[in-house]
Amino acid sequence: MTALLVADAISKRFGGYLALADVGVQIRAGDIHALIGPNGAGKTTLFNIISGVAVPTAGRIAFQGQDYTGRRADQVLAMGVARNFQHVRLFPGLSIVENVMIGCHARMGSLLQELLSYVRLEPRAERDARDRALEVINFVGLQGRIAMLPGELTLVDQRRLEIARALASGPQLLLLDEPAAGMNPSEVNQLDTLIRQIRDSGITVLLVEHHTRLVMAVADRVTVLSAGRVIADGPPSIIQRDEAVITAYLGDSQ
Ligand SMILES: Nc1ncnc2c1ncn2[C@@H]1O[C@H](COP(=O)(O)OP(=O)(O)OP(=O)(O)O)[C@@H](O)[C@H]1O
Ligand SMILES: [Mg+2]
């Protein structure tokens, strides 16, 4: 069976610095696939390449068997690959529902076009987008916060809102970059449940996360990056016992 996403021999150079070196990753449809590794390993760089925010220096990337190397972020989003950002990016002047509605229109074009089209939406289309936004707001557990502005939300709720916006675009693959950062144990448990619900709704998830316990609990498969290279790939039970992974990353944090 072809993987949903295949990154093949990806390299990324920033000036003289090689941030990714010959990285290969295959993400199976229906999996929660985790990408872990030390700070600076290249995880966000790989996310940027998969989501079209960055172009690889070398290598190819394919979604559902189709090469899309070099496509822009809005084209990649329209194809069915959505993401959050490691550092939350929301529209502070728009309401929570409007922030999510922008995601509903993601398939129409670039973010700016989305904003413009949102302003000029037909009443019917606007109603549909609002209904869809409320549905995903409910799904991520933010229904009690819709009267607030994004800036009034806690960081954890801002992360939920970013996930809602990504989900509103109707993705087949959702990329989550450190969604548990800054969360307390009970919030991490809620996130664990949410990620499983997302997967169970038919969306494949690629998760970058330093929260090892969360990763090992939810992931079907784990790829480990260190200094821009894949040092291990497999199910969590194998990864947890991998000597190279323990030395490079896990240490005695487990
Ligand atoms: N735009 C850029 N220009 C120059 N160097 C960059 C750029 N983006 C990333 N890097 C470098 O590439 C390396 C990989 O960075 P990246 O952000 O992908 O790491 P990461 O695995 O996501 O780390 P973290 O766990 O801290 O988020 C780092 O050394 C970083 O400084
Ligand atoms: Mg990162």
mmCIF file of C-alpha atoms and ligand atoms in Angstrom, residues 14 17 19 37-46 48 86 177-178 208 210 225, ligand 1:
data_model
loop_
_atom_site.group_PDB
_atom_site.id
_atom_site.type_symbol
_atom_site.label_atom_id
_atom_site.label_comp_id
_atom_site.label_asym_id
_atom_site.label_seq_id
_atom_site.Cartn_x
_atom_site.Cartn_y
_atom_site.Cartn_z
ATOM 1 C CA PHE A 14 20.602 27.273 5.400
ATOM 2 C CA TYR A 17 24.402 24.787 7.642
ATOM 3 C CA ALA A 19 19.579 21.358 8.796
ATOM 4 C CA GLY A 37 14.374 14.525 18.541
ATOM 5 C CA PRO A 38 16.507 17.090 20.371
ATOM 6 C CA ASN A 39 16.176 20.876 19.945
ATOM 7 C CA GLY A 40 17.530 21.912 16.570
ATOM 8 C CA ALA A 41 17.202 18.386 15.122
ATOM 9 C CA GLY A 42 15.253 19.721 12.129
ATOM 10 C CA LYS A 43 11.680 18.771 13.070
ATOM 11 C CA THR A 44 10.079 22.152 12.357
ATOM 12 C CA THR A 45 12.195 22.465 9.194
ATOM 13 C CA LEU A 46 10.737 19.158 7.957
ATOM 14 C CA ASN A 48 7.857 23.555 6.899
ATOM 15 C CA GLN A 86 5.089 25.967 17.031
ATOM 16 C CA ASP A 177 4.131 21.134 16.035
ATOM 17 C CA GLU A 178 4.532 20.870 19.827
ATOM 18 C CA VAL A 208 6.148 16.850 16.716
ATOM 19 C CA HIS A 210 8.928 16.822 23.285
ATOM 20 C CA LEU A 225 15.635 12.960 14.013
HETATM 21 N N1 LIG B 1 15.415 30.014 8.523
HETATM 22 C C1 LIG B 1 16.527 29.498 9.062
HETATM 23 N N2 LIG B 1 17.759 30.023 8.796
HETATM 24 C C2 LIG B 1 18.871 29.483 9.343
HETATM 25 N N3 LIG B 1 18.889 28.408 10.153
HETATM 26 C C3 LIG B 1 17.697 27.860 10.448
HETATM 27 C C4 LIG B 1 16.468 28.361 9.926
HETATM 28 N N4 LIG B 1 15.445 27.593 10.393
HETATM 29 C C5 LIG B 1 16.032 26.667 11.171
HETATM 30 N N5 LIG B 1 17.375 26.818 11.213
HETATM 31 C C6 LIG B 1 18.323 25.973 11.928
HETATM 32 O O1 LIG B 1 18.099 24.627 11.540
HETATM 33 C C7 LIG B 1 18.206 23.756 12.654
HETATM 34 C C8 LIG B 1 16.915 22.978 12.799
HETATM 35 O O2 LIG B 1 15.905 23.863 13.283
HETATM 36 P P1 LIG B 1 14.411 23.385 13.572
HETATM 37 O O3 LIG B 1 13.650 24.581 13.983
HETATM 38 O O4 LIG B 1 13.910 22.599 12.426
HETATM 39 O O5 LIG B 1 14.637 22.406 14.823
HETATM 40 P P2 LIG B 1 13.555 21.642 15.717
HETATM 41 O O6 LIG B 1 13.898 20.195 15.660
HETATM 42 O O7 LIG B 1 12.189 22.046 15.336
HETATM 43 O O8 LIG B 1 13.928 22.199 17.173
HETATM 44 P P3 LIG B 1 12.958 22.547 18.433
HETATM 45 O O9 LIG B 1 12.718 21.224 19.124
HETATM 46 O O10 LIG B 1 13.811 23.445 19.265
HETATM 47 O O11 LIG B 1 11.722 23.201 17.931
HETATM 48 C C9 LIG B 1 18.548 24.635 13.846
HETATM 49 O O12 LIG B 1 19.946 24.600 14.026
HETATM 50 C C10 LIG B 1 18.085 26.005 13.428
HETATM 51 O O13 LIG B 1 18.843 27.009 14.053
#
